[in-house]
Tab-separated table of C-alpha atoms in Angstrom:
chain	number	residue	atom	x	y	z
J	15	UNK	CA	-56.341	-31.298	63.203
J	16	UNK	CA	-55.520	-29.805	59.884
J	17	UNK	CA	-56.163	-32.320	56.467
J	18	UNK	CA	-51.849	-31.499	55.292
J	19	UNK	CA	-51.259	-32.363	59.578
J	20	UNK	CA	-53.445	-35.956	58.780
J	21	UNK	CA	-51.589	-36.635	55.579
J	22	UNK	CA	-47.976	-36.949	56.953
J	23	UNK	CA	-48.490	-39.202	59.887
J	24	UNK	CA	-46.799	-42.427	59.793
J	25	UNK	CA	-48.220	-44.233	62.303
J	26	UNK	CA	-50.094	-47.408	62.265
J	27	UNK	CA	-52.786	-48.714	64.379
J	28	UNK	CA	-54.690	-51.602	65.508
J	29	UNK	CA	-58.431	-51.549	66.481
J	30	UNK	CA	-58.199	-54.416	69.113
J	31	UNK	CA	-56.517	-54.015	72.347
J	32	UNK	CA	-54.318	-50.775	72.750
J	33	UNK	CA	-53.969	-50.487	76.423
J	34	UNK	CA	-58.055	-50.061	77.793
J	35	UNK	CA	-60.471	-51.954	79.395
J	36	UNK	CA	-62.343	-53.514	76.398
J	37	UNK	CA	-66.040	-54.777	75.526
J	38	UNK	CA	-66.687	-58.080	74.274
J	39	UNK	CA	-70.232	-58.520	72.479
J	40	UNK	CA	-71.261	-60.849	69.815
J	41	UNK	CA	-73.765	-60.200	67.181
J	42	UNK	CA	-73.814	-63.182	64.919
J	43	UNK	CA	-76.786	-61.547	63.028
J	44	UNK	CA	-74.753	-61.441	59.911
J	45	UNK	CA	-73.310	-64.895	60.011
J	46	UNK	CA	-74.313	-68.144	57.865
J	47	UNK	CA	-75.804	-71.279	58.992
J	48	UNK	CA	-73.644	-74.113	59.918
J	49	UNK	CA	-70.174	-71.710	60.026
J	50	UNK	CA	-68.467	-71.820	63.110
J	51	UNK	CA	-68.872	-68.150	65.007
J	52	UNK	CA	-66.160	-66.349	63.516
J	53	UNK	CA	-65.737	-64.511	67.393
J	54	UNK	CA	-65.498	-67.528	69.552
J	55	UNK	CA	-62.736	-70.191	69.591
J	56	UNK	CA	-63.668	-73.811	70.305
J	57	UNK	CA	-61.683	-75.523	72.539
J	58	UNK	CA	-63.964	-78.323	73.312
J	59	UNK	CA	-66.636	-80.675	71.583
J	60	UNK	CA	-68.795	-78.696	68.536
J	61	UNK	CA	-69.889	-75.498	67.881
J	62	UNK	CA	-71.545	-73.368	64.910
J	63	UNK	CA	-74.391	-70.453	63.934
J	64	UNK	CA	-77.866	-71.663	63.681
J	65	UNK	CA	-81.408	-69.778	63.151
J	66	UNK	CA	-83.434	-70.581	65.874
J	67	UNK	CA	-87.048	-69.384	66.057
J	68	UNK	CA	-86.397	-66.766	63.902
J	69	UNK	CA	-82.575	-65.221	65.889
J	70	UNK	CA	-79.099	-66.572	64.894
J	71	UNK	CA	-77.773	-68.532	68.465
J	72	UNK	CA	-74.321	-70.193	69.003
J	73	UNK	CA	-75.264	-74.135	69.019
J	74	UNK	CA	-73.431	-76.199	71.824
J	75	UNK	CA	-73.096	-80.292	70.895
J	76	UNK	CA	-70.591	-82.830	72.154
J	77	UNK	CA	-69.732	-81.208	74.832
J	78	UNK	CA	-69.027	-77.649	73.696
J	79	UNK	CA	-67.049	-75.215	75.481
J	80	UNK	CA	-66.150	-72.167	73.724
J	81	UNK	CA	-64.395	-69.010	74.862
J	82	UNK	CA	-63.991	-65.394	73.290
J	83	UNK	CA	-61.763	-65.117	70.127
J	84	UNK	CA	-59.151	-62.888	71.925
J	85	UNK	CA	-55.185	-62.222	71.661
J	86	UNK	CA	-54.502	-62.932	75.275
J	87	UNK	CA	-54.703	-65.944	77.964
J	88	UNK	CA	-55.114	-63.456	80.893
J	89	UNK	CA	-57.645	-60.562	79.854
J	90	UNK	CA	-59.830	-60.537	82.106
J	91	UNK	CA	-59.792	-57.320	84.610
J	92	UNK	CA	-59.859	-56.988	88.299
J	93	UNK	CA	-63.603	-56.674	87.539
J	94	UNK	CA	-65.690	-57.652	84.864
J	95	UNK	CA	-69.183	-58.764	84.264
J	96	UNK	CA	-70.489	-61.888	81.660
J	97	UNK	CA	-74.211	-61.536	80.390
J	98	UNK	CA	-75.550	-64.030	77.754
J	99	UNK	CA	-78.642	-66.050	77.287
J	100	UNK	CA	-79.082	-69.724	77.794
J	101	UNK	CA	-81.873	-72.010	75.990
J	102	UNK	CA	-83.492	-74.522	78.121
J	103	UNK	CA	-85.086	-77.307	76.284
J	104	UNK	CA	-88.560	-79.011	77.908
J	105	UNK	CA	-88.343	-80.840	80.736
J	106	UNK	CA	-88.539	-84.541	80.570
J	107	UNK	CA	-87.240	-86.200	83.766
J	108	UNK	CA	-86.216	-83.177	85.922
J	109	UNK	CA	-84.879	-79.969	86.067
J	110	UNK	CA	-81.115	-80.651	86.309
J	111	UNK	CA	-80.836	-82.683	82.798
J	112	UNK	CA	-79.070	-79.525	81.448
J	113	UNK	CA	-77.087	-76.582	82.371
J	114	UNK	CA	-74.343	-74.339	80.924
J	115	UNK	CA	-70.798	-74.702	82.819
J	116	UNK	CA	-68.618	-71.321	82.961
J	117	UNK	CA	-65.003	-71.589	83.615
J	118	UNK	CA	-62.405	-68.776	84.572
J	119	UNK	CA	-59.656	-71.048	82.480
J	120	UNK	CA	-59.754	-73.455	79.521
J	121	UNK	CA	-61.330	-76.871	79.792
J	122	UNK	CA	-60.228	-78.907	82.945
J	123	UNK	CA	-63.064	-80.088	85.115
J	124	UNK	CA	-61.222	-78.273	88.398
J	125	UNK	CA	-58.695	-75.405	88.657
J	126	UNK	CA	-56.026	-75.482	91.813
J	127	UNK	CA	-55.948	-72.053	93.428
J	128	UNK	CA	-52.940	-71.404	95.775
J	129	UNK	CA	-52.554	-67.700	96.918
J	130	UNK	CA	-52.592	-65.743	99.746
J	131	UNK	CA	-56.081	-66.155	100.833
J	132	UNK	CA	-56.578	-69.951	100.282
J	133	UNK	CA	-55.396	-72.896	98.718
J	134	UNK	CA	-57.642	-76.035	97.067
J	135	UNK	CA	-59.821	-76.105	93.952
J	136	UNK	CA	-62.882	-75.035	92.094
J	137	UNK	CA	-65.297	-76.838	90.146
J	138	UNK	CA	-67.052	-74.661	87.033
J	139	UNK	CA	-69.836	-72.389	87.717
J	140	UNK	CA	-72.756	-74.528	86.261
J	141	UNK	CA	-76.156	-73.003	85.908
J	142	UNK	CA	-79.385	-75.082	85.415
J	143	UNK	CA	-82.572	-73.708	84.452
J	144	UNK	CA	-83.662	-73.340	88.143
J	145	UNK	CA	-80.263	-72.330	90.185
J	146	UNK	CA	-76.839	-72.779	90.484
J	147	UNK	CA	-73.723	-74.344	91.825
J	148	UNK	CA	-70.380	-74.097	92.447
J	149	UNK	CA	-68.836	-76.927	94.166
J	150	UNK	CA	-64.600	-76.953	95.340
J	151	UNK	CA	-62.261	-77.833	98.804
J	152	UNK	CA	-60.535	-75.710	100.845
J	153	UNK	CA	-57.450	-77.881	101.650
J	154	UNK	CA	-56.296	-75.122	104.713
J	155	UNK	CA	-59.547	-75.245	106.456
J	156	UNK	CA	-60.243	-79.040	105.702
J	157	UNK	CA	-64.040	-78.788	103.751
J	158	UNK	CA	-65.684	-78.591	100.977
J	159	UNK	CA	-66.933	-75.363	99.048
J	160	UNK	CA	-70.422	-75.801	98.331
J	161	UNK	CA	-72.540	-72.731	96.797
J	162	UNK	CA	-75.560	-73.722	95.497
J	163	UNK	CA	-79.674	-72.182	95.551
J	164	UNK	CA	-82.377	-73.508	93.774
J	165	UNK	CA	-85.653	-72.274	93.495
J	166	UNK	CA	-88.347	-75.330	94.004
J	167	UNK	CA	-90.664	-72.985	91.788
J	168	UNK	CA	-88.932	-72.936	88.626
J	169	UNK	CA	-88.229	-76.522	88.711
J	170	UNK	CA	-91.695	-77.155	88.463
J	171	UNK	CA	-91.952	-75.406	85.028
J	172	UNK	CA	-91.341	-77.969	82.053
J	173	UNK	CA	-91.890	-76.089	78.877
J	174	UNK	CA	-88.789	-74.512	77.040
J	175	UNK	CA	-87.300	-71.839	78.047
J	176	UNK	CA	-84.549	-68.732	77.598
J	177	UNK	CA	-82.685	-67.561	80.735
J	178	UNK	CA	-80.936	-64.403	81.497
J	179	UNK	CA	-77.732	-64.972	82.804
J	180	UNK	CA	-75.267	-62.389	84.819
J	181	UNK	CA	-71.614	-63.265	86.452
J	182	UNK	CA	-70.564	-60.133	87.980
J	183	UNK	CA	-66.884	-60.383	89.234
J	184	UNK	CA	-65.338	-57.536	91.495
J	185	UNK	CA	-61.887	-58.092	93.521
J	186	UNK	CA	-63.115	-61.611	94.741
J	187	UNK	CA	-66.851	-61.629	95.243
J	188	UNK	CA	-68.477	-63.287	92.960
J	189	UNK	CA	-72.523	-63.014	92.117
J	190	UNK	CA	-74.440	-65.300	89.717
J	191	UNK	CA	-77.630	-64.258	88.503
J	192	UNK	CA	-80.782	-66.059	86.823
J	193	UNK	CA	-83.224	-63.486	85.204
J	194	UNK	CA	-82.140	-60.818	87.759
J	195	UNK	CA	-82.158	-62.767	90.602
J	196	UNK	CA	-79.701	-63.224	92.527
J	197	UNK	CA	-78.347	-67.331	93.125
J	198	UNK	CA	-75.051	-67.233	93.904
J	199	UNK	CA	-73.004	-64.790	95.916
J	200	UNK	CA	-69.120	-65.765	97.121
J	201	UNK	CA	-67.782	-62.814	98.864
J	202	UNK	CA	-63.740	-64.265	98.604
J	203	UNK	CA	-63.588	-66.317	95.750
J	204	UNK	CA	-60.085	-67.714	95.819
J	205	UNK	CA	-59.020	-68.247	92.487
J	206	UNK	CA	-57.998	-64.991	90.225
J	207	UNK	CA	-60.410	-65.533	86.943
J	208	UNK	CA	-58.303	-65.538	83.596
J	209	UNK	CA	-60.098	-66.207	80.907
J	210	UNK	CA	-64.133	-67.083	80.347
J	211	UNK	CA	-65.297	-70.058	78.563
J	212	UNK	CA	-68.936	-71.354	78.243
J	213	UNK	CA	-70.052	-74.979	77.941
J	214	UNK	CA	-73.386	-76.553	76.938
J	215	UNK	CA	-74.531	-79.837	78.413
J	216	UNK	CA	-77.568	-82.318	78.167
J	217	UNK	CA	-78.143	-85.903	79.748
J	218	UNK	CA	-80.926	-86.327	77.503
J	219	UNK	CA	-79.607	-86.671	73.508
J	220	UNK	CA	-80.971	-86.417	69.881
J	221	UNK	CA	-81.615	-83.411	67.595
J	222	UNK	CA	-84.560	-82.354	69.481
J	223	UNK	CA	-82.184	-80.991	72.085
J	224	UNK	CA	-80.783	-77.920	71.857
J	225	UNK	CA	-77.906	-75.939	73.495
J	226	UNK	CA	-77.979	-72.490	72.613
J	227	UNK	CA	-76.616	-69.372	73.829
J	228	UNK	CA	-77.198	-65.835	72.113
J	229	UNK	CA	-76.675	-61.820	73.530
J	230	UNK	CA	-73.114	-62.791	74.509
J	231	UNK	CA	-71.525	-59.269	76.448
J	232	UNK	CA	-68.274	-59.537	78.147
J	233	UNK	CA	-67.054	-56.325	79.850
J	234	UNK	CA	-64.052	-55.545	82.046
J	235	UNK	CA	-61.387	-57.126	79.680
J	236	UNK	CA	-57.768	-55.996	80.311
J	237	UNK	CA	-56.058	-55.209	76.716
J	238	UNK	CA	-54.696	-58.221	74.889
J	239	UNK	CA	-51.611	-56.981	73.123
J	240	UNK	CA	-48.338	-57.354	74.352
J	241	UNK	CA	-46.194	-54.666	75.419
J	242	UNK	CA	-49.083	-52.554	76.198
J	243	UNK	CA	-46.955	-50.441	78.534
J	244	UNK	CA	-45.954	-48.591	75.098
J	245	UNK	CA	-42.697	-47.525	73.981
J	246	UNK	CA	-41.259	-43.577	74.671
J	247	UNK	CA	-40.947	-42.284	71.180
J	248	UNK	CA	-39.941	-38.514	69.677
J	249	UNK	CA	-41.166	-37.680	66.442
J	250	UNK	CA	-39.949	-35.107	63.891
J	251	UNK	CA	-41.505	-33.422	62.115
J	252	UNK	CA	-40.312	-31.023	59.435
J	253	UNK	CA	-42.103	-27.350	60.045
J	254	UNK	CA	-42.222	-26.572	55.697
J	255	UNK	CA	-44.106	-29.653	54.920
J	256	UNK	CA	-45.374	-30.851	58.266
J	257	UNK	CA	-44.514	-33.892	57.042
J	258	UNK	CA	-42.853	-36.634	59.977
J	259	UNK	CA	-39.538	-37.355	58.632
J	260	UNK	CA	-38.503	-40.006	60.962
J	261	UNK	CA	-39.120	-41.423	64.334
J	262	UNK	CA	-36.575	-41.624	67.371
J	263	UNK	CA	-36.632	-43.853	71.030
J	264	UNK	CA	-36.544	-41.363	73.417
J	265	UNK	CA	-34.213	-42.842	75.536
J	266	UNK	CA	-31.263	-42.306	72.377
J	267	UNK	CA	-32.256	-38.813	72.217
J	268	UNK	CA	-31.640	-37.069	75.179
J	269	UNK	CA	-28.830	-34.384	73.367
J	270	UNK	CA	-30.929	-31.238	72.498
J	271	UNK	CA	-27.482	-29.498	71.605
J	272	UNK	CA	-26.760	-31.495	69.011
J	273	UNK	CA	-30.291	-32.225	67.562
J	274	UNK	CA	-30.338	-29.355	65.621
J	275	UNK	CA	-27.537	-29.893	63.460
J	276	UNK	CA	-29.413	-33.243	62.434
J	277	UNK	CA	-32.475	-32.163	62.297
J	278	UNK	CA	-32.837	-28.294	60.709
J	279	UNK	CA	-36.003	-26.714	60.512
J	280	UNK	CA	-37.900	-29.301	62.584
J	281	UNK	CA	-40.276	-29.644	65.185
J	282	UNK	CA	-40.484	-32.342	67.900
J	283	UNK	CA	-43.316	-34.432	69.653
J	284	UNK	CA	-43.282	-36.937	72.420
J	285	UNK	CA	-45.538	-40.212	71.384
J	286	UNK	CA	-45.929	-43.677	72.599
J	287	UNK	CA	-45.253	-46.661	70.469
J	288	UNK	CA	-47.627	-49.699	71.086
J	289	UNK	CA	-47.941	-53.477	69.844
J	290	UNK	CA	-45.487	-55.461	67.724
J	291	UNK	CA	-43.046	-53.354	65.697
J	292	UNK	CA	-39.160	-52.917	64.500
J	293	UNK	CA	-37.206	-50.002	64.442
J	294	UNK	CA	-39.586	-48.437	61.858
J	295	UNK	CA	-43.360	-49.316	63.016
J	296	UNK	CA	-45.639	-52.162	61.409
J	297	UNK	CA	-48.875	-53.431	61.080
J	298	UNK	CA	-50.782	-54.055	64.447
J	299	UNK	CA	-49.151	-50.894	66.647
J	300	UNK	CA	-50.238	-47.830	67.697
J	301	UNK	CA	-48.828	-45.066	68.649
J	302	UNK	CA	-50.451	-41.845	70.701
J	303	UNK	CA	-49.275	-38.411	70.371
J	304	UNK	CA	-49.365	-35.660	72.877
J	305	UNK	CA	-49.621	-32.357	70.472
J	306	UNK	CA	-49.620	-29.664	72.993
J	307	UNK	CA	-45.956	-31.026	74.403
J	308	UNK	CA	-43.044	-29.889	72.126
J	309	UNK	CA	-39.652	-32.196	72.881
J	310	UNK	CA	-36.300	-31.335	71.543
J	311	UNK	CA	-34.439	-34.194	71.030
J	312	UNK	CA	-30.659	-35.264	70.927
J	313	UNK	CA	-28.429	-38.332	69.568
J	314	UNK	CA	-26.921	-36.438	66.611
J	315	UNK	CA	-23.977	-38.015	64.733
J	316	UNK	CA	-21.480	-34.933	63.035
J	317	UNK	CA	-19.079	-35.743	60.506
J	318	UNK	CA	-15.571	-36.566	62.121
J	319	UNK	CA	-17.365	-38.607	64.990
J	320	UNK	CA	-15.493	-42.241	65.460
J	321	UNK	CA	-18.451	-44.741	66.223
J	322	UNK	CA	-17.029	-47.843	68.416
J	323	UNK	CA	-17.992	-51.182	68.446
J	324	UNK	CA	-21.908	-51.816	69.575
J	325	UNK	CA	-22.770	-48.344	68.304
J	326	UNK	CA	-26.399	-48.315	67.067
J	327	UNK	CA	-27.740	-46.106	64.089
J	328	UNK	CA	-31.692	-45.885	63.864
J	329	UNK	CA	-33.494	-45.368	60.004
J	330	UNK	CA	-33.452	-41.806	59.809
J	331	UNK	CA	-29.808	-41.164	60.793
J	332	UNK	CA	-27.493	-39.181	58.356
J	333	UNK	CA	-23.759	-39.833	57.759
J	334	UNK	CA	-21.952	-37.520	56.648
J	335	UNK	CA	-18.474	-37.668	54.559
J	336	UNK	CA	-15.744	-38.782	57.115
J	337	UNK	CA	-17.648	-40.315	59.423
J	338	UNK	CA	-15.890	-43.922	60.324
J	339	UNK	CA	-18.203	-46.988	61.027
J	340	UNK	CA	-16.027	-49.721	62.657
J	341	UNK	CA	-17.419	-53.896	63.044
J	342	UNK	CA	-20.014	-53.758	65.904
J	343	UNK	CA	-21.904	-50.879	64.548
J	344	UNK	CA	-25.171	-51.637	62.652
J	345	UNK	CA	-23.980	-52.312	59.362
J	346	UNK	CA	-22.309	-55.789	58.833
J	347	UNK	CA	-18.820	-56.420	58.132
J	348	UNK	CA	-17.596	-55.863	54.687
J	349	UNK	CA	-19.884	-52.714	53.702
J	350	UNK	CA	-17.565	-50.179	52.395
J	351	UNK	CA	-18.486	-46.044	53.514
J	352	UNK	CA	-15.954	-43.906	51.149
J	353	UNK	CA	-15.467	-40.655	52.466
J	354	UNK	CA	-16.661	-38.899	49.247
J	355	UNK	CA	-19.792	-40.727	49.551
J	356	UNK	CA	-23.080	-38.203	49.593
J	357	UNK	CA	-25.049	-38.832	53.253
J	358	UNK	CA	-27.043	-42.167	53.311
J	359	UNK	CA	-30.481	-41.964	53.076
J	360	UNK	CA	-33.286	-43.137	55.791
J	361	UNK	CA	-34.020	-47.163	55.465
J	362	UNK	CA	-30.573	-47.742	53.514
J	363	UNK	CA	-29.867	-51.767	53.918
J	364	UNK	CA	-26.369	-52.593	54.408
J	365	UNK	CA	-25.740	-56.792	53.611
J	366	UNK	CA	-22.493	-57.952	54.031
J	367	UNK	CA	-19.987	-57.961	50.775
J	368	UNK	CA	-22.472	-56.044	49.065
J	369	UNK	CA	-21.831	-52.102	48.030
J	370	UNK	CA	-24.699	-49.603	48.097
J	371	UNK	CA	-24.618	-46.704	45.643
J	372	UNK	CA	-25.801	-43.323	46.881
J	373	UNK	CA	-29.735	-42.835	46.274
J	374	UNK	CA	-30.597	-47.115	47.643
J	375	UNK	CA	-33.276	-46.123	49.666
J	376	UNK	CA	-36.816	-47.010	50.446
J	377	UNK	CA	-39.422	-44.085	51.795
J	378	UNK	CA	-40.711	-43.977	55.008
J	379	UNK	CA	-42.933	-41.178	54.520
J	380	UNK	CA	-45.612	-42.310	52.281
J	381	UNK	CA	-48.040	-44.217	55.052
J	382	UNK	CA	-51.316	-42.580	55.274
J	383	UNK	CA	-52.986	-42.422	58.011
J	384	UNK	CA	-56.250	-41.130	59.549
J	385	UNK	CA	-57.731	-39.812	62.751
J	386	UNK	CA	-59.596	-41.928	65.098
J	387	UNK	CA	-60.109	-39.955	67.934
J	388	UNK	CA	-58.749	-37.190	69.417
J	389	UNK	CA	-59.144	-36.398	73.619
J	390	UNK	CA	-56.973	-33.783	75.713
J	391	UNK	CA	-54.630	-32.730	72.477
J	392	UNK	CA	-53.741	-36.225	72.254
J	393	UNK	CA	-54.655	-38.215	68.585
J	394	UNK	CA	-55.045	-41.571	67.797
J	395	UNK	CA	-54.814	-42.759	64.394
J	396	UNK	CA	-55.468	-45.717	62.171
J	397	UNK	CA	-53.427	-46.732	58.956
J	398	UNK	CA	-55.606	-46.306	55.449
């Protein structure tokens, strides 16, 4: 896209969660000593960034359990996959004196599932240096859920340790894995996973004992902004300056007949509005235009029109001497319109009891904005 066609966008966009399956990874690299990890949130016990032989790690005490610093408490997709890496400290009386505990919710030591498939509970998924287990009841059937493999091998080895961990998640089946392996496979796992969290436990205490994850990667996360379905918008655009002189919801502009008289010398393009905004978009949306689909919208007001109670006007509307506003329409009771007035400019404020003079305005067309990405004549772009 032409530099004048990046200069006159007025769209505004936010880098996390616009609709897509996301990535979660955490590189604490840059991160001081004793700070809590500035991509986790701690809903449990203690947590914070510590250099350990020689690599940053997340450090787990009083009974940690941290989850994923995202805007959502449902983003995890149909299918998604958890890697990380879990420190095992020496052994001193056995192998199951500590393991990390992952939960598909917050912090509860069970979730009740109730769906089509099943109804009972799950315990967490906790993994121990040597195997796995995930314990629960099936109240239909009347018995316990018991998954659980150890290997008699590993439990023998005492010294230290890192471990590769995997959760793969796809439509129900569950997998765990240790360092590849494969411990734990659930082909109907009953409860639909929300959210991730990851706990750190020891029996054994004292500051020789550490809890320590690092290499975090969560994929397969559903977006977590709301109204992620978008919003239909039209935007014009004027074809002397390229410049877009105001924004429309499609569903008001559906009169092409009329459009031109309100908008001369213009061009049209169908977008989609995402995130939080107001008539006029803010901070933390997006919006995606199609370029190679020209729209000619409607929703034009001409002078003479009578507008009725529960009219709306959008910024970016003119009105035109003799146009009558009556209570019910956007503007408040008490603002006076005289006739002779000159047309009212885009983002005009009307307060009740208060008169605006001609020229009150404030400019909508001064956002900058550049280009992210651009994929099948369709841009994204990103406020500067």
């Amino acid at each position: 896209m032409k530099t004048k066609q990046i200069r006159t966008l007025i769209i505004l966009f936010l880098t996390i969660g616009i609709g897509y399956s996301q990535n979660f990874q955490d590189n604490p690299s840059n991160e001081t000593d004793g700070d809590f990890p500035k991509n986790w949130d701690l809903i449990k016990g203690s947590a914070q960034i510590d250099t350990f032989q020689g690599e940053k790690v997340i450090s787990l005490s009083n009974g940690a359990i941290i989850t994923p610093l995202l805007n959502s408490k449902n983003y995890l997709a149909d299918s998604f996959t958890l890697e990380f890496e879990a420190y095992f400290n020496g052994v001193l009386k056995g192998p199951t004196e500590q393991h990390y505990s992952i939960r598909f919710w917050d912090s509860s030591d069970r979730i009740i599932f109730e769906n089509s498939i099943g109804k009972g509970w799950y315990g967490p998924v906790k993994i121990f240096r040597h195997g796995a287990y995930l314990y629960g009841n099936d109240e239909i059937n009347k018995r316990n859920i018991a998954h659980n493999v150890f290997n008699n091998d590993h439990a023998q080895k005492k010294e230290a340790t890192w471990r590769f961990i995997a959760i793969h998640f796809n439509k129900g089946s569950l997998k765990v894995f240790i360092d590849g392996n494969q411990i734990i496979n659930v082909p109907k796992y009953k409860f639909k996973p929300a959210i991730v969290t990851i706990g750190g436990e020891t029996v054994e205490t004292g500051n020789s004992f550490v809890r320590a994850i690092k290499n975090v990667k969560l994929t397969g996360i559903k977006s977590s902004k709301p109204n992620q379905a978008g919003t239909k918008i039209v935007l014009v655009i004027n074809k002397e300056t390229n410049h877009v002189q105001n924004i429309e919801l499609f569903e008001s502009m559906q009169n092409a007949e009329l459009v031109n008289a309100k908008y001369p010398n213009s061009s049209f393009r169908l977008g989609i509005l995402y995130g939080d905004y107001v008539v006029q978009p803010l901070k933390n949306s997006a919006i995606s235009i199609n370029t190679s689909k020209a729209y000619l919208p409607g929703d034009q007001f001409l002078p003479g029109d009578q507008f009725l109670p529960g009219d709306q006007f959008l910024p970016g509307d003119q009105y035109l001497p003799g146009d009558q506003y009556l209570p019910g329409d956007q503007f408040l009771p008490g603002d006076q319109f005289f006739p002779d007035d000159p047309p009212f400019l885009p983002g005009d404020q009307f307060i009740k009891d208060k008169q605006f003079l001609p020229g009150d305005q404030f400019n909508m067309r001064i956002i900058k904005a550049k280009i992210l990405a651009t994929k099948n004549n369709k841009v994204l772009l990103k406020v500067e």
